[in-house]
mmCIF file of C-alpha atoms and ligand atoms in Angstrom:
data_model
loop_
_atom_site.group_PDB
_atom_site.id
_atom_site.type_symbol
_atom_site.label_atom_id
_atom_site.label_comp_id
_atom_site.label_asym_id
_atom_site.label_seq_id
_atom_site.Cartn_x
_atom_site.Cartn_y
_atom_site.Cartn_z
ATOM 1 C CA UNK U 1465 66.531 -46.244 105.245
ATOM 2 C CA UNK U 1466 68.242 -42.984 105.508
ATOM 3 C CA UNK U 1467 70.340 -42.178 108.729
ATOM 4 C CA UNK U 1468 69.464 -38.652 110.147
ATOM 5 C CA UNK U 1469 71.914 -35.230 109.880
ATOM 6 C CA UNK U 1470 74.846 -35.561 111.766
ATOM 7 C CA UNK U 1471 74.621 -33.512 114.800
ATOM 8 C CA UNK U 1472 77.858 -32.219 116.075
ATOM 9 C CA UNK U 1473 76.178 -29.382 118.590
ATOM 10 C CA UNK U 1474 78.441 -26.322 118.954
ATOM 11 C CA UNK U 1475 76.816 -24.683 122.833
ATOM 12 C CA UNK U 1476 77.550 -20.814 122.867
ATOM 13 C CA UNK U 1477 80.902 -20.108 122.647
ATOM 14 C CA UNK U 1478 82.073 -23.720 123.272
ATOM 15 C CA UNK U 1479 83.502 -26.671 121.573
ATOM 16 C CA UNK U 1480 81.517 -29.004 118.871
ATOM 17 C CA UNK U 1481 80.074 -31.698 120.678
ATOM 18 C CA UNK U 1482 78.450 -35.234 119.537
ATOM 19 C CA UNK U 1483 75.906 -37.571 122.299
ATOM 20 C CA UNK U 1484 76.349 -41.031 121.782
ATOM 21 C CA UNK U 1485 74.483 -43.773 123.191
ATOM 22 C CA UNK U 1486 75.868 -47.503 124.280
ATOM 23 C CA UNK U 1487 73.014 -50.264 125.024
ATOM 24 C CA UNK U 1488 73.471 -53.716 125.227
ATOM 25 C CA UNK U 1489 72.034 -56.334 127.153
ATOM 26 C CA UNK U 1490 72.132 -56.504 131.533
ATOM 27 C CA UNK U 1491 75.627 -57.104 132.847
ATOM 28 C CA UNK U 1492 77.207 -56.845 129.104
ATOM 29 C CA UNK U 1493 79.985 -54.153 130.630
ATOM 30 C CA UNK U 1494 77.999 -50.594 129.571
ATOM 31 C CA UNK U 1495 78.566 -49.151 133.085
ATOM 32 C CA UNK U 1496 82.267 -50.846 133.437
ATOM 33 C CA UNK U 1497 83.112 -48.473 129.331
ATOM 34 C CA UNK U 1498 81.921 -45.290 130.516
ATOM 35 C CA UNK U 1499 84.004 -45.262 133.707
ATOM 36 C CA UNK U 1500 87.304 -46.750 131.601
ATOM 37 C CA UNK U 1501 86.855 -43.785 128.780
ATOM 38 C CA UNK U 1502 84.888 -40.793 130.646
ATOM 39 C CA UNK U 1503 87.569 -37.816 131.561
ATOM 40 C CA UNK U 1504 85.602 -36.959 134.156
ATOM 41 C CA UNK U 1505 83.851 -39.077 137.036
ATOM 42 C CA UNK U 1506 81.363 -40.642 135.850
ATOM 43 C CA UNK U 1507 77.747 -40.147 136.400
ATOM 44 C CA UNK U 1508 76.075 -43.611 137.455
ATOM 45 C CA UNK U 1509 73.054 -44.716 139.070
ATOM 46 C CA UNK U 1510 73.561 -47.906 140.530
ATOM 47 C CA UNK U 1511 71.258 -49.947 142.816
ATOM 48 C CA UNK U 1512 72.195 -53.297 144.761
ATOM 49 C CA UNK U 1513 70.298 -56.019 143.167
ATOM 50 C CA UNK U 1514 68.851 -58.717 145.309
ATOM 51 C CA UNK U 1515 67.484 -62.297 144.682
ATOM 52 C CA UNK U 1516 64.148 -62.386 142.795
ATOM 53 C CA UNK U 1517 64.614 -58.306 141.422
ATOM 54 C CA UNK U 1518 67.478 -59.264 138.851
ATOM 55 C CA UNK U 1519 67.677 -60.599 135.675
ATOM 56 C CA UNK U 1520 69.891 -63.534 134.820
ATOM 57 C CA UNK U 1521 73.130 -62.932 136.402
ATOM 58 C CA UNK U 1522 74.836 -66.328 135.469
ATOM 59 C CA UNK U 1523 77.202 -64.843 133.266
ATOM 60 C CA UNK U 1524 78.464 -62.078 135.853
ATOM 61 C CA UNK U 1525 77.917 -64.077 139.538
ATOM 62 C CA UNK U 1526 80.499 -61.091 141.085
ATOM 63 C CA UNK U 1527 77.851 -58.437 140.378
ATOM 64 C CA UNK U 1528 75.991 -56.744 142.732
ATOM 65 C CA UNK U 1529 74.841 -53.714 141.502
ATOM 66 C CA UNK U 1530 72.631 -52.608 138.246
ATOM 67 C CA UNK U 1531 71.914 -49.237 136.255
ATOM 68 C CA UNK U 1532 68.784 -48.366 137.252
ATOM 69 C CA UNK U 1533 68.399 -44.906 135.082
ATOM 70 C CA UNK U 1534 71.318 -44.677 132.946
ATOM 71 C CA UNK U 1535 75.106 -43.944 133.377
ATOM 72 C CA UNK U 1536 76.797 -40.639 131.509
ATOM 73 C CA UNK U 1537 80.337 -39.915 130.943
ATOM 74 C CA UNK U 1538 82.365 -37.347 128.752
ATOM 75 C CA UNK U 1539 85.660 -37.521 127.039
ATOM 76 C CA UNK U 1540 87.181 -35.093 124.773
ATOM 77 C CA UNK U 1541 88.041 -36.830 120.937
ATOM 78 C CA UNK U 1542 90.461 -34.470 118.918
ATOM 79 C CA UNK U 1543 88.797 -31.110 120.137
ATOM 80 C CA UNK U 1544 85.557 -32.419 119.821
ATOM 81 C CA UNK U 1545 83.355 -33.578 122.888
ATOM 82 C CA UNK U 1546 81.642 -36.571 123.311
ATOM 83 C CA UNK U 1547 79.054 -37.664 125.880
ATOM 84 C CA UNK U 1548 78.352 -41.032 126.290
ATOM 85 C CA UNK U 1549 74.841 -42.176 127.676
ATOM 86 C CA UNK U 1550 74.532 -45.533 128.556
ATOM 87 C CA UNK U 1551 71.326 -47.554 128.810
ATOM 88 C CA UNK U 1552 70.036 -49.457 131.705
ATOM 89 C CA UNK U 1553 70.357 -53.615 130.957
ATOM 90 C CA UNK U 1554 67.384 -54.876 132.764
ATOM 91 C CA UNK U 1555 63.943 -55.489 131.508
ATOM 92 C CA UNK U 1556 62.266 -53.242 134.042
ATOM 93 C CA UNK U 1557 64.201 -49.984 132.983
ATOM 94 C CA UNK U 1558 63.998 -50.107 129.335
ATOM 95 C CA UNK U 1559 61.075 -47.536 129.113
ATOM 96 C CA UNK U 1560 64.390 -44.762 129.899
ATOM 97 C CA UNK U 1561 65.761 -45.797 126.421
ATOM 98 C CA UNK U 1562 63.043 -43.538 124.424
ATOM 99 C CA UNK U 1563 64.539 -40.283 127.225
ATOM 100 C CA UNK U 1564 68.241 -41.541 126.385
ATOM 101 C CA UNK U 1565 68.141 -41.891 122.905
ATOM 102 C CA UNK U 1566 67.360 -37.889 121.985
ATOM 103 C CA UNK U 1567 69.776 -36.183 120.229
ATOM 104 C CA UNK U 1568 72.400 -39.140 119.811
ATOM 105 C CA UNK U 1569 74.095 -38.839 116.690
ATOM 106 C CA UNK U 1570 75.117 -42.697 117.005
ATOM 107 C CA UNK U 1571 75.302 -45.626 119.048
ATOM 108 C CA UNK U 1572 77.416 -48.776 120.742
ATOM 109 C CA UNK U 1573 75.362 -52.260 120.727
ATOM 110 C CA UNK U 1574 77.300 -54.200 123.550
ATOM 111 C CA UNK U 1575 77.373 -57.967 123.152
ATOM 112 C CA UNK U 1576 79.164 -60.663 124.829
ATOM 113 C CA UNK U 1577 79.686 -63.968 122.522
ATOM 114 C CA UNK U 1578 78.243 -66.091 125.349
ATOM 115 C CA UNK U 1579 74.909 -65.051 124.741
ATOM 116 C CA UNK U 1580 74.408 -63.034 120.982
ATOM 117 C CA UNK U 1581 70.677 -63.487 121.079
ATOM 118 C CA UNK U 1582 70.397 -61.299 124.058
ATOM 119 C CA UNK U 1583 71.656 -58.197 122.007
ATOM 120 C CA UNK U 1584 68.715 -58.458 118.992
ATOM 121 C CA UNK U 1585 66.500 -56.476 120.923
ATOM 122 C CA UNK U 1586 69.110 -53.955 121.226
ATOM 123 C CA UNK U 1587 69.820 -53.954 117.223
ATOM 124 C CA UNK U 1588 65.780 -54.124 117.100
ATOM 125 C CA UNK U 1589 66.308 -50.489 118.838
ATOM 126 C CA UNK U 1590 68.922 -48.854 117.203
ATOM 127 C CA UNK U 1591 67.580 -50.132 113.482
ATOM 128 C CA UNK U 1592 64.248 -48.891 114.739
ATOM 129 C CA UNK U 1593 65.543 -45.402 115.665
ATOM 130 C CA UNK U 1594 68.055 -45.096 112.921
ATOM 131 C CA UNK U 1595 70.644 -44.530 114.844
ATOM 132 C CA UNK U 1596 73.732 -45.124 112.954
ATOM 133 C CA UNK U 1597 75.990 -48.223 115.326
ATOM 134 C CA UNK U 1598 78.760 -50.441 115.502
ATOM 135 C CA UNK U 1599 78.382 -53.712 117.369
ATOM 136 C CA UNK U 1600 81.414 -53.886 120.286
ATOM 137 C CA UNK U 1601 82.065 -57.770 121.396
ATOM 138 C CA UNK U 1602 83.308 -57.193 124.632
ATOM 139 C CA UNK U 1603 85.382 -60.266 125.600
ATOM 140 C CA UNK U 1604 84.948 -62.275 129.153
ATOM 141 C CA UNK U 1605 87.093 -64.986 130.488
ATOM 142 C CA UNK U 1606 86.056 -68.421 128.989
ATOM 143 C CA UNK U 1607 83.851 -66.837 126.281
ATOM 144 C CA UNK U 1608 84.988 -67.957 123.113
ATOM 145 C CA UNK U 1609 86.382 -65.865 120.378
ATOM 146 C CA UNK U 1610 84.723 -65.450 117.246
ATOM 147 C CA UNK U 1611 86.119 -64.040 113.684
ATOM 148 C CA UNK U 1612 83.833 -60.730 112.742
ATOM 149 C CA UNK U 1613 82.026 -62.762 109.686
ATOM 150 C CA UNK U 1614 80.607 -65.297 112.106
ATOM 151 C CA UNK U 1615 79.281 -62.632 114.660
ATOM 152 C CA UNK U 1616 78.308 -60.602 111.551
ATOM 153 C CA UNK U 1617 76.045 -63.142 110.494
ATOM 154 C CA UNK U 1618 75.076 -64.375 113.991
ATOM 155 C CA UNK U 1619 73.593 -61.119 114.129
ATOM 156 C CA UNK U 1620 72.297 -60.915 110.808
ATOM 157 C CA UNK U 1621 73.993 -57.399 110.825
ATOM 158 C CA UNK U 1622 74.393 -55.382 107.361
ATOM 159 C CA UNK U 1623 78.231 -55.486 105.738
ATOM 160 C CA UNK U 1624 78.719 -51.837 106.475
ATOM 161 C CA UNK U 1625 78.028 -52.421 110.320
ATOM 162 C CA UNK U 1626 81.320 -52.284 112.123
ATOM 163 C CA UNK U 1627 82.110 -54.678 114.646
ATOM 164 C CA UNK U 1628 84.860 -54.293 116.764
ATOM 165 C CA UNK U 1629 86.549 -56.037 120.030
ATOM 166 C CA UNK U 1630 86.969 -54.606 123.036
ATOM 167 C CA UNK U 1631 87.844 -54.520 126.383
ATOM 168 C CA UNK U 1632 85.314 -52.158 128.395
ATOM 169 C CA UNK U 1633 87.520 -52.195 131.222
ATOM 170 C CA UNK U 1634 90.589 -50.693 129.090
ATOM 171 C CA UNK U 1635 90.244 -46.776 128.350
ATOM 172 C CA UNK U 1636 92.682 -46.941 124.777
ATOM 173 C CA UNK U 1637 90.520 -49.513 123.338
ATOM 174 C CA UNK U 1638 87.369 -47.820 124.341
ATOM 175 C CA UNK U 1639 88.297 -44.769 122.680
ATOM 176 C CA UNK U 1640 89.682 -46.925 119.927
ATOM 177 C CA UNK U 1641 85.630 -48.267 119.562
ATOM 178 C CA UNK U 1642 84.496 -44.637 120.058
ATOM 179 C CA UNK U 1643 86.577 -43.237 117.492
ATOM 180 C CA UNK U 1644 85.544 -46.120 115.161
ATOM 181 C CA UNK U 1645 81.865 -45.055 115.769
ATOM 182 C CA UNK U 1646 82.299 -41.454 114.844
ATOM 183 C CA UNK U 1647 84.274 -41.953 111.848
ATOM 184 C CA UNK U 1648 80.760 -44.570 110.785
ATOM 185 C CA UNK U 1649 78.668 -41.503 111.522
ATOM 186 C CA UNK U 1650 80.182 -39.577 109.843
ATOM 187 C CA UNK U 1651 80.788 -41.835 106.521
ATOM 188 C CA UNK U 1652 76.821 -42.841 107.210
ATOM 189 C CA UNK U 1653 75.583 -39.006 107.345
ATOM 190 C CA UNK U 1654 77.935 -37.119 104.789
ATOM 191 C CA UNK U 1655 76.234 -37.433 101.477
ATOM 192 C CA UNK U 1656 78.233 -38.871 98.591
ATOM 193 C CA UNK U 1657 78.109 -35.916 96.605
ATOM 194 C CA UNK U 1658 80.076 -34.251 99.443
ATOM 195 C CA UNK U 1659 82.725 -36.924 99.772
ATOM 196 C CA UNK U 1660 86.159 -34.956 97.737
ATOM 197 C CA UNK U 1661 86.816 -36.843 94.509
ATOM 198 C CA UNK U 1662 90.644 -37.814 94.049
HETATM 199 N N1 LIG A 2575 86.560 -59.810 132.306
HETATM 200 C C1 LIG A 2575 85.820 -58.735 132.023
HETATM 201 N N2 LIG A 2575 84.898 -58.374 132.900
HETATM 202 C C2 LIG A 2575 84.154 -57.290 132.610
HETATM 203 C C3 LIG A 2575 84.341 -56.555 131.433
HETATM 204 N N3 LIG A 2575 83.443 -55.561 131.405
HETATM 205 C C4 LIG A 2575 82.711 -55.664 132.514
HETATM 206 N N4 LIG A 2575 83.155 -56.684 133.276
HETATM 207 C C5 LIG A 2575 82.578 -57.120 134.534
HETATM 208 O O1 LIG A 2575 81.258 -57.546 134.240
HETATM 209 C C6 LIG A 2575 80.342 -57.078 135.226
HETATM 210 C C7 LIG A 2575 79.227 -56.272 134.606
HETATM 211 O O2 LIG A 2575 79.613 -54.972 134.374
HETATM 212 P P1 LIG A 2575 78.642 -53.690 134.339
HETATM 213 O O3 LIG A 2575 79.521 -52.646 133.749
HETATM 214 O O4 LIG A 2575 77.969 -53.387 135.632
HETATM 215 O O5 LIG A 2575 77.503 -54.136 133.314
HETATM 216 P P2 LIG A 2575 76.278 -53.270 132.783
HETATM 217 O O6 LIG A 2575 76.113 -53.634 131.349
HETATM 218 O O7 LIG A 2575 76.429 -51.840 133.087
HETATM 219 O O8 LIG A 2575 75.094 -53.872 133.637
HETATM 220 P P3 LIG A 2575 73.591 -53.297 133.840
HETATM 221 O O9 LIG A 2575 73.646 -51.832 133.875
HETATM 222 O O10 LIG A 2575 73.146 -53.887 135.141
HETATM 223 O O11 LIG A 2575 72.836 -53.835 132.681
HETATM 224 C C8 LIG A 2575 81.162 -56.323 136.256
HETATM 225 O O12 LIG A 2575 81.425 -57.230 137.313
HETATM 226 C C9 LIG A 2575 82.455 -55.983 135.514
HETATM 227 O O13 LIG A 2575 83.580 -55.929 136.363
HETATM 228 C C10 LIG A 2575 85.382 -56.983 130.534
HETATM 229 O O14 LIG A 2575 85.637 -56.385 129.494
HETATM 230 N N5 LIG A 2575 86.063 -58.075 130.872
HETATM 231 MG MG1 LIG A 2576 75.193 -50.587 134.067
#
């Protein structure tokens, strides 16, 4: 499978610019990561969820809201700037993912340990669209911890997928992930032949 041209967009007379997209299952933390990292406010598009219009909201009972259309932030990465589009969770607004997806260069599969399975249909996506990705574990009270090899082949996900932990809530280790995900894109896009030879 071969992962399409970087695109670092340069808009007239303004700096290089990358669109990355984080999915990951409803309630994961996708909406919580672009407000922690975004340097400006936010776009979101919230709705308050009632009983019988959610999906299963076990593993986040203190939520009362979902991403209805998708959430957008931007943050500036060593002169370069990134927007982040993130995908709605539930079921109902997954036809948006074809609109969000455009353009992205890469991409941020959210999972939380408690419930791995509910992340394949986001790898499904990503592998499907050939988006390069990393796999963030975002890590709730009470979920247990896990060693990268186990989620690696919990997930059945290639070697050269990086996984990394995170707290969405924490802007330093988001932009630790996001940083993590360009330098993948870029290692994924830049043909070998290009690659300096000590
Ligand atoms: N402890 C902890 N709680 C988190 C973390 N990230 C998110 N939360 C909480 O988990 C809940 C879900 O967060 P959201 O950011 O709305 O999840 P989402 O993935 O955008 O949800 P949908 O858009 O509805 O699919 C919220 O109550 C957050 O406060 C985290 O890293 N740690
Ligand atoms: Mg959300």
């Amino acid at each position: 499978m071969t992962a399409p041209a970087l695109t670092v967009r340069r808009p007239a007379g303004g700096p290089p610019s990358l669109k990355i997209v984080l999915t990951g299952p409803f309630g994961v933390g996708k909406t919580t990561l672009v407000g922690a990292v975004s340097d400006i406010a936010p776009v979101t598009t919230e709705a308050r969820m009632s009983a019988g219009n959610a999906d299963d909201t076990s593993h986040t009972p203190a939520k009362t809201t979902t991403t209805v259309a998708m959430d957008f932030g931007r943050l500036d990465v060593d002169g370069v700037t990134v927007y982040v589009y993130g995908t709605p969770g539930q079921h109902r607004f997954w036809f948006m993912w074809d609109a969000i997806v455009r353009g992205a260069a890469g991409s941020v599969v959210l999972v939380d340990t408690r419930r791995l399975q509910d992340s394949f249909r986001h790898l499904d996506y990503v592998d499907n669209v050939r988006l390069p990705y990393v796999v963030a574990v975002n890590q709730f009270p009470g979920a247990r911890s896990y060693p990268a090899s186990a989620i690696r082949e919990a997930l059945a996900l290639a070697a050269n997928v990086p996984i990394v932990d995170i707290d969405a809530r924490d802007r330093d280790s988001v932009r630790r992930l996001l940083i993590a995900l360009i330098e993948h894109v870029i290692t994924q896009t830049t043909p070998r032949s290009a690659v300096a030879q000590p």
